[in-house]
PDB file of C-alpha atoms in Angstrom:
ATOM      1  CA  PHE G 787     121.763  58.235 184.017  1.00 71.00           C
ATOM      2  CA  PHE G 788     124.915  60.216 183.257  1.00 79.00           C
ATOM      3  CA  PHE G 789     123.077  62.254 180.630  1.00 84.00           C
ATOM      4  CA  GLN G 790     120.380  63.179 183.149  1.00 75.00           C
ATOM      5  CA  LEU G 791     123.056  63.931 185.743  1.00 77.00           C
ATOM      6  CA  PHE G 792     124.751  66.283 183.279  1.00 85.00           C
ATOM      7  CA  ILE G 793     121.445  68.020 182.576  1.00 84.00           C
ATOM      8  CA  MET G 794     120.825  68.411 186.309  1.00 77.00           C
ATOM      9  CA  LEU G 795     124.275  69.905 186.945  1.00 84.00           C
ATOM     10  CA  TYR G 796     124.000  72.225 183.953  1.00 87.00           C
ATOM     11  CA  ALA G 797     120.539  73.375 185.054  1.00 84.00           C
ATOM     12  CA  LEU G 798     121.850  73.892 188.589  1.00 82.00           C
ATOM     13  CA  PHE G 799     124.641  76.133 187.278  1.00 87.00           C
ATOM     14  CA  PHE G 800     122.140  78.090 185.174  1.00 86.00           C
ATOM     15  CA  PHE G 801     119.735  78.530 188.081  1.00 84.00           C
ATOM     16  CA  LEU G 802     122.528  79.692 190.405  1.00 86.00           C
ATOM     17  CA  ILE G 803     123.553  82.347 187.878  1.00 88.00           C
ATOM     18  CA  SER G 804     120.132  83.538 186.677  1.00 86.00           C
ATOM     19  CA  GLY G 805     117.815  82.106 189.334  1.00 82.00           C
ATOM     20  CA  PRO G 806     116.521  85.358 190.920  1.00 83.00           C
ATOM     21  CA  GLN G 807     115.761  86.974 187.546  1.00 86.00           C
ATOM     22  CA  LEU G 808     114.089  83.802 186.285  1.00 86.00           C
ATOM     23  CA  ILE G 809     111.902  83.466 189.379  1.00 83.00           C
ATOM     24  CA  LYS G 810     110.886  87.116 189.190  1.00 83.00           C
ATOM     25  CA  LYS G 811     109.977  86.698 185.524  1.00 85.00           C
ATOM     26  CA  ILE G 812     107.933  83.533 186.109  1.00 84.00           C
ATOM     27  CA  MET G 813     106.127  84.863 189.176  1.00 81.00           C
ATOM     28  CA  GLY G 814     105.153  87.931 187.130  1.00 82.00           C
ATOM     29  CA  TYR G 815     102.790  85.695 185.157  1.00 82.00           C
ATOM     30  CA  VAL G 816     101.174  84.149 188.246  1.00 80.00           C
ATOM     31  CA  PRO G 817      97.769  85.776 188.952  1.00 81.00           C
ATOM     32  CA  LEU G 818      98.215  85.912 192.729  1.00 79.00           C
ATOM     33  CA  SER G 819      98.862  88.564 195.313  1.00 81.00           C
ATOM     34  CA  GLU G 820     102.412  89.317 196.404  1.00 83.00           C
ATOM     35  CA  ASN G 821     101.808  87.601 199.739  1.00 85.00           C
ATOM     36  CA  ASP G 822     100.643  84.409 198.027  1.00 83.00           C
ATOM     37  CA  LYS G 823     103.597  84.512 195.646  1.00 82.00           C
ATOM     38  CA  ALA G 824     105.990  84.872 198.566  1.00 85.00           C
ATOM     39  CA  ARG G 825     104.192  82.027 200.310  1.00 83.00           C
ATOM     40  CA  MET G 826     104.730  79.708 197.328  1.00 83.00           C
ATOM     41  CA  LEU G 827     108.409  80.654 197.070  1.00 83.00           C
ATOM     42  CA  ASP G 828     108.934  80.023 200.785  1.00 85.00           C
ATOM     43  CA  VAL G 829     107.336  76.596 200.472  1.00 83.00           C
ATOM     44  CA  GLY G 830     109.535  75.704 197.500  1.00 81.00           C
ATOM     45  CA  LEU G 831     112.708  76.792 199.279  1.00 81.00           C
ATOM     46  CA  SER G 832     111.862  75.006 202.520  1.00 82.00           C
ATOM     47  CA  VAL G 833     111.014  71.758 200.735  1.00 83.00           C
ATOM     48  CA  SER G 834     114.218  71.962 198.681  1.00 80.00           C
ATOM     49  CA  ARG G 835     116.356  72.416 201.785  1.00 82.00           C
ATOM     50  CA  ALA G 836     114.552  69.658 203.668  1.00 81.00           C
ATOM     51  CA  THR G 837     114.805  67.219 200.749  1.00 79.00           C
ATOM     52  CA  ILE G 838     118.514  67.774 200.184  1.00 80.00           C
ATOM     53  CA  LYS G 839     119.300  67.646 203.891  1.00 82.00           C
ATOM     54  CA  GLY G 840     117.270  64.461 204.279  1.00 80.00           C
ATOM     55  CA  ALA G 841     118.980  62.823 201.290  1.00 80.00           C
ATOM     56  CA  LEU G 842     122.434  63.598 202.663  1.00 84.00           C
ATOM     57  CA  LEU G 843     121.575  62.313 206.134  1.00 85.00           C
ATOM     58  CA  ILE G 844     120.022  59.125 204.745  1.00 82.00           C
ATOM     59  CA  GLY G 845     123.112  58.569 202.597  1.00 84.00           C
ATOM     60  CA  ILE G 846     125.369  58.825 205.641  1.00 87.00           C
ATOM     61  CA  ILE G 847     123.205  56.395 207.625  1.00 87.00           C
ATOM     62  CA  GLN G 848     123.030  53.887 204.780  1.00 85.00           C
ATOM     63  CA  GLY G 849     126.770  54.118 204.162  1.00 85.00           C
ATOM     64  CA  THR G 850     127.496  53.541 207.855  1.00 88.00           C
ATOM     65  CA  LEU G 851     125.185  50.522 208.075  1.00 87.00           C
ATOM     66  CA  ALA G 852     126.596  49.087 204.852  1.00 86.00           C
ATOM     67  CA  GLY G 853     130.149  49.587 206.133  1.00 87.00           C
ATOM     68  CA  ILE G 854     129.249  47.598 209.247  1.00 89.00           C
ATOM     69  CA  GLY G 855     127.801  44.843 207.073  1.00 87.00           C
ATOM     70  CA  PHE G 856     130.899  44.784 204.841  1.00 87.00           C
ATOM     71  CA  THR G 857     133.149  44.532 207.893  1.00 88.00           C
ATOM     72  CA  VAL G 858     131.205  41.612 209.360  1.00 87.00           C
ATOM     73  CA  ALA G 859     131.132  39.867 205.962  1.00 84.00           C
ATOM     74  CA  GLY G 860     134.900  40.225 205.616  1.00 84.00           C
ATOM     75  CA  ILE G 861     134.968  42.629 202.662  1.00 82.00           C
ATOM     76  CA  ASP G 862     138.324  44.379 202.287  1.00 82.00           C
ATOM     77  CA  ALA G 863     138.341  48.203 202.598  1.00 83.00           C
ATOM     78  CA  ALA G 864     134.881  48.165 204.163  1.00 83.00           C
ATOM     79  CA  VAL G 865     135.169  51.803 205.256  1.00 86.00           C
ATOM     80  CA  PHE G 866     136.016  52.904 201.722  1.00 88.00           C
ATOM     81  CA  TRP G 867     133.092  51.014 200.172  1.00 85.00           C
ATOM     82  CA  GLY G 868     130.787  52.288 202.885  1.00 85.00           C
ATOM     83  CA  ALA G 869     131.809  55.862 202.056  1.00 87.00           C
ATOM     84  CA  ILE G 870     131.213  55.275 198.343  1.00 86.00           C
ATOM     85  CA  MET G 871     127.829  53.795 199.150  1.00 83.00           C
ATOM     86  CA  ALA G 872     126.980  56.826 201.310  1.00 83.00           C
ATOM     87  CA  VAL G 873     127.545  59.065 198.278  1.00 82.00           C
ATOM     88  CA  LEU G 874     125.605  56.848 195.876  1.00 80.00           C
ATOM     89  CA  SER G 875     122.775  56.369 198.375  1.00 76.00           C
ATOM     90  CA  ILE G 876     121.680  59.919 197.618  1.00 71.00           C
ATOM     91  CA  LEU G 877     120.071  58.373 194.532  1.00 68.00           C
ATOM     92  CA  PRO G 878     117.059  56.461 195.898  1.00 62.00           C
ATOM     93  CA  GLY G 879     116.483  52.922 194.766  1.00 62.00           C
ATOM     94  CA  ILE G 880     119.500  52.451 192.472  1.00 68.00           C
ATOM     95  CA  GLY G 881     122.338  54.107 194.386  1.00 71.00           C
ATOM     96  CA  ALA G 882     122.983  51.651 197.214  1.00 74.00           C
ATOM     97  CA  PRO G 883     122.616  48.414 195.177  1.00 81.00           C
ATOM     98  CA  LEU G 884     125.415  49.557 192.878  1.00 81.00           C
ATOM     99  CA  ILE G 885     127.813  48.707 195.723  1.00 81.00           C
ATOM    100  CA  TRP G 886     126.298  45.908 197.782  1.00 83.00           C
ATOM    101  CA  VAL G 887     124.968  43.765 194.909  1.00 85.00           C
ATOM    102  CA  PRO G 888     128.475  43.195 193.402  1.00 86.00           C
ATOM    103  CA  ALA G 889     129.784  42.535 196.933  1.00 86.00           C
ATOM    104  CA  VAL G 890     127.152  39.829 197.481  1.00 87.00           C
ATOM    105  CA  ILE G 891     127.909  38.274 194.100  1.00 89.00           C
ATOM    106  CA  TYR G 892     131.635  38.264 194.890  1.00 86.00           C
ATOM    107  CA  LEU G 893     131.082  36.528 198.224  1.00 86.00           C
ATOM    108  CA  LEU G 894     128.804  33.880 196.710  1.00 87.00           C
ATOM    109  CA  MET G 895     131.156  33.181 193.794  1.00 88.00           C
ATOM    110  CA  SER G 896     134.168  32.928 196.096  1.00 85.00           C
ATOM    111  CA  GLY G 897     132.472  30.229 198.157  1.00 84.00           C
ATOM    112  CA  GLN G 898     131.581  32.405 201.157  1.00 85.00           C
ATOM    113  CA  THR G 899     127.908  31.451 200.994  1.00 86.00           C
ATOM    114  CA  ALA G 900     126.972  32.314 204.585  1.00 89.00           C
ATOM    115  CA  ALA G 901     128.623  35.734 204.399  1.00 86.00           C
ATOM    116  CA  GLY G 902     127.021  36.439 201.010  1.00 86.00           C
ATOM    117  CA  ILE G 903     123.529  35.497 202.158  1.00 89.00           C
ATOM    118  CA  GLY G 904     123.973  37.443 205.392  1.00 88.00           C
ATOM    119  CA  LEU G 905     125.126  40.541 203.524  1.00 87.00           C
ATOM    120  CA  LEU G 906     122.224  40.176 201.091  1.00 87.00           C
ATOM    121  CA  VAL G 907     119.680  40.008 203.902  1.00 89.00           C
ATOM    122  CA  TRP G 908     121.298  42.930 205.760  1.00 88.00           C
ATOM    123  CA  CYS G 909     121.597  45.243 202.761  1.00 84.00           C
ATOM    124  CA  ALA G 910     118.275  44.387 201.125  1.00 83.00           C
ATOM    125  CA  GLY G 911     116.264  44.164 204.321  1.00 83.00           C
ATOM    126  CA  VAL G 912     117.775  46.920 206.457  1.00 82.00           C
ATOM    127  CA  VAL G 913     120.035  49.227 204.442  1.00 81.00           C
ATOM    128  CA  GLY G 914     117.854  49.265 201.336  1.00 74.00           C
ATOM    129  CA  SER G 915     114.541  49.752 203.124  1.00 77.00           C
ATOM    130  CA  ILE G 916     115.635  52.358 205.672  1.00 78.00           C
ATOM    131  CA  ASP G 917     115.253  55.014 202.991  1.00 73.00           C
ATOM    132  CA  ASN G 918     111.499  54.356 202.806  1.00 71.00           C
ATOM    133  CA  PHE G 919     111.127  54.888 206.561  1.00 76.00           C
ATOM    134  CA  LEU G 920     113.512  57.782 207.202  1.00 77.00           C
ATOM    135  CA  ARG G 921     112.824  59.976 204.181  1.00 74.00           C
ATOM    136  CA  PRO G 922     109.151  60.686 204.998  1.00 73.00           C
ATOM    137  CA  VAL G 923     110.068  61.385 208.633  1.00 75.00           C
ATOM    138  CA  LEU G 924     113.060  63.642 207.932  1.00 73.00           C
ATOM    139  CA  VAL G 925     111.513  65.572 205.048  1.00 73.00           C
ATOM    140  CA  GLY G 926     107.981  65.648 206.439  1.00 70.00           C
ATOM    141  CA  ARG G 927     109.164  67.030 209.780  1.00 70.00           C
ATOM    142  CA  ASP G 928     110.510  70.210 208.149  1.00 67.00           C
ATOM    143  CA  THR G 929     107.897  70.603 205.422  1.00 69.00           C
ATOM    144  CA  LYS G 930     104.796  69.713 207.493  1.00 73.00           C
ATOM    145  CA  MET G 931     103.710  67.320 204.724  1.00 78.00           C
ATOM    146  CA  PRO G 932     102.114  63.891 205.289  1.00 78.00           C
ATOM    147  CA  ASP G 933     104.606  61.016 205.347  1.00 74.00           C
ATOM    148  CA  LEU G 934     102.777  59.106 202.634  1.00 80.00           C
ATOM    149  CA  LEU G 935     102.767  62.123 200.326  1.00 82.00           C
ATOM    150  CA  ILE G 936     106.532  62.582 200.820  1.00 80.00           C
ATOM    151  CA  LEU G 937     107.204  58.952 199.911  1.00 79.00           C
ATOM    152  CA  LEU G 938     104.896  58.891 196.880  1.00 85.00           C
ATOM    153  CA  SER G 939     106.068  62.262 195.550  1.00 84.00           C
ATOM    154  CA  THR G 940     109.735  61.252 195.885  1.00 80.00           C
ATOM    155  CA  LEU G 941     109.275  57.905 194.134  1.00 82.00           C
ATOM    156  CA  GLY G 942     107.033  59.433 191.484  1.00 86.00           C
ATOM    157  CA  GLY G 943     109.442  62.311 190.934  1.00 84.00           C
ATOM    158  CA  VAL G 944     112.379  59.946 190.407  1.00 79.00           C
ATOM    159  CA  ALA G 945     110.303  57.821 188.021  1.00 82.00           C
ATOM    160  CA  LEU G 946     109.254  60.862 185.960  1.00 84.00           C
ATOM    161  CA  PHE G 947     112.278  63.163 186.121  1.00 80.00           C
ATOM    162  CA  GLY G 948     115.176  60.884 187.029  1.00 74.00           C
ATOM    163  CA  ALA G 949     117.710  62.122 189.576  1.00 68.00           C
ATOM    164  CA  THR G 950     116.227  65.633 189.612  1.00 72.00           C
ATOM    165  CA  GLY G 951     112.898  64.156 190.707  1.00 78.00           C
ATOM    166  CA  LEU G 952     114.422  63.537 194.116  1.00 76.00           C
ATOM    167  CA  VAL G 953     113.872  67.257 194.756  1.00 78.00           C
ATOM    168  CA  LEU G 954     111.251  68.106 192.149  1.00 83.00           C
ATOM    169  CA  GLY G 955     108.726  65.516 193.330  1.00 85.00           C
ATOM    170  CA  PRO G 956     108.312  66.822 196.907  1.00 85.00           C
ATOM    171  CA  ILE G 957     108.448  70.429 195.684  1.00 85.00           C
ATOM    172  CA  LEU G 958     105.575  69.880 193.253  1.00 87.00           C
ATOM    173  CA  ALA G 959     103.572  68.098 195.933  1.00 87.00           C
ATOM    174  CA  ALA G 960     104.153  70.929 198.422  1.00 85.00           C
ATOM    175  CA  LEU G 961     103.254  73.574 195.840  1.00 85.00           C
ATOM    176  CA  PHE G 962     100.076  71.661 195.047  1.00 87.00           C
ATOM    177  CA  LEU G 963      99.072  71.733 198.720  1.00 85.00           C
ATOM    178  CA  THR G 964      99.932  75.442 198.919  1.00 85.00           C
ATOM    179  CA  VAL G 965      97.877  76.312 195.836  1.00 84.00           C
ATOM    180  CA  LEU G 966      95.024  74.223 197.212  1.00 84.00           C
ATOM    181  CA  ALA G 967      95.187  76.143 200.503  1.00 83.00           C
ATOM    182  CA  ILE G 968      95.241  79.495 198.661  1.00 83.00           C
ATOM    183  CA  TYR G 969      92.266  78.382 196.569  1.00 83.00           C
ATOM    184  CA  SER G 970      90.290  77.324 199.644  1.00 82.00           C
ATOM    185  CA  GLU G 971      90.976  80.682 201.307  1.00 80.00           C
ATOM    186  CA  ALA G 972      90.128  82.763 198.238  1.00 76.00           C
ATOM    187  CA  PHE G 973      86.861  80.942 197.556  1.00 76.00           C
ATOM    188  CA  ALA G 974      85.871  80.211 201.147  1.00 74.00           C
ATOM    189  CA  ASP G 975      82.491  81.956 200.698  1.00 74.00           C
ATOM    190  CA  TRP G 976      81.607  79.711 197.732  1.00 78.00           C
ATOM    191  CA  LEU G 977      83.060  76.523 199.172  1.00 70.00           C
ATOM    192  CA  HIS G 978      81.372  76.970 202.564  1.00 70.00           C
ATOM    193  CA  PRO G 979      78.254  79.065 201.936  1.00 72.00           C
ATOM    194  CA  LYS G 980      76.556  77.915 205.135  1.00 67.00           C
ATOM    195  CA  ASP G 981      79.504  78.958 207.289  1.00 55.00           C
ATOM    196  CA  ALA G 982      79.570  82.347 205.589  1.00 48.00           C
ATOM    197  CA  SER G 983      75.827  82.889 206.081  1.00 51.00           C
ATOM    198  CA  GLN G 984      76.073  82.058 209.781  1.00 54.00           C
ATOM    199  CA  GLN G 985      78.669  84.777 210.370  1.00 53.00           C
ATOM    200  CA  SER G 986      77.210  87.897 211.885  1.00 49.00           C
ATOM    201  CA  PRO G 987      77.514  91.004 209.694  1.00 52.00           C
ATOM    202  CA  VAL G 988      80.109  93.556 210.751  1.00 48.00           C
TER     203      VAL G 988
END
């Protein structure tokens, strides 16, 4: 995890320094018109912004809900642990459990069975699952992508690329839809020959 995090931060620094030149170089090899190239870049930027903004907002919500659960369960410094969980919740799937799982174990081992079970149900059932409901809504609203595609591309991106897949997954899915739309427009006459033949000649 820390190795992948280092790679992500190093790549981020490199892209911030040489990003414009790198994009210009890569897009020079893409056999598309300038308008289509600009369209793909706009889609990538919008999905990146929406994904990062959605991850931050979900982290804040999960941290707040977890802090409420810690307070009810009697965990000391509940606000502090909720804030830590808000930061770690940016990592889907593994971030939030890094905080609430040890808290549940501590409560159960200290004899506070009711509080431990209650915190387990709250964090696993509400805090842990809210990511699956909010992420498609928050990201899909800005990117105009289907909710199911947002969820699958995020989970698949994390599984394939690690932490960077949180952003890369939705970006690749959005670029796929954009390329598909460009393809359908460029080959509309071949894809829909009947529609083309019905059009009156100009």
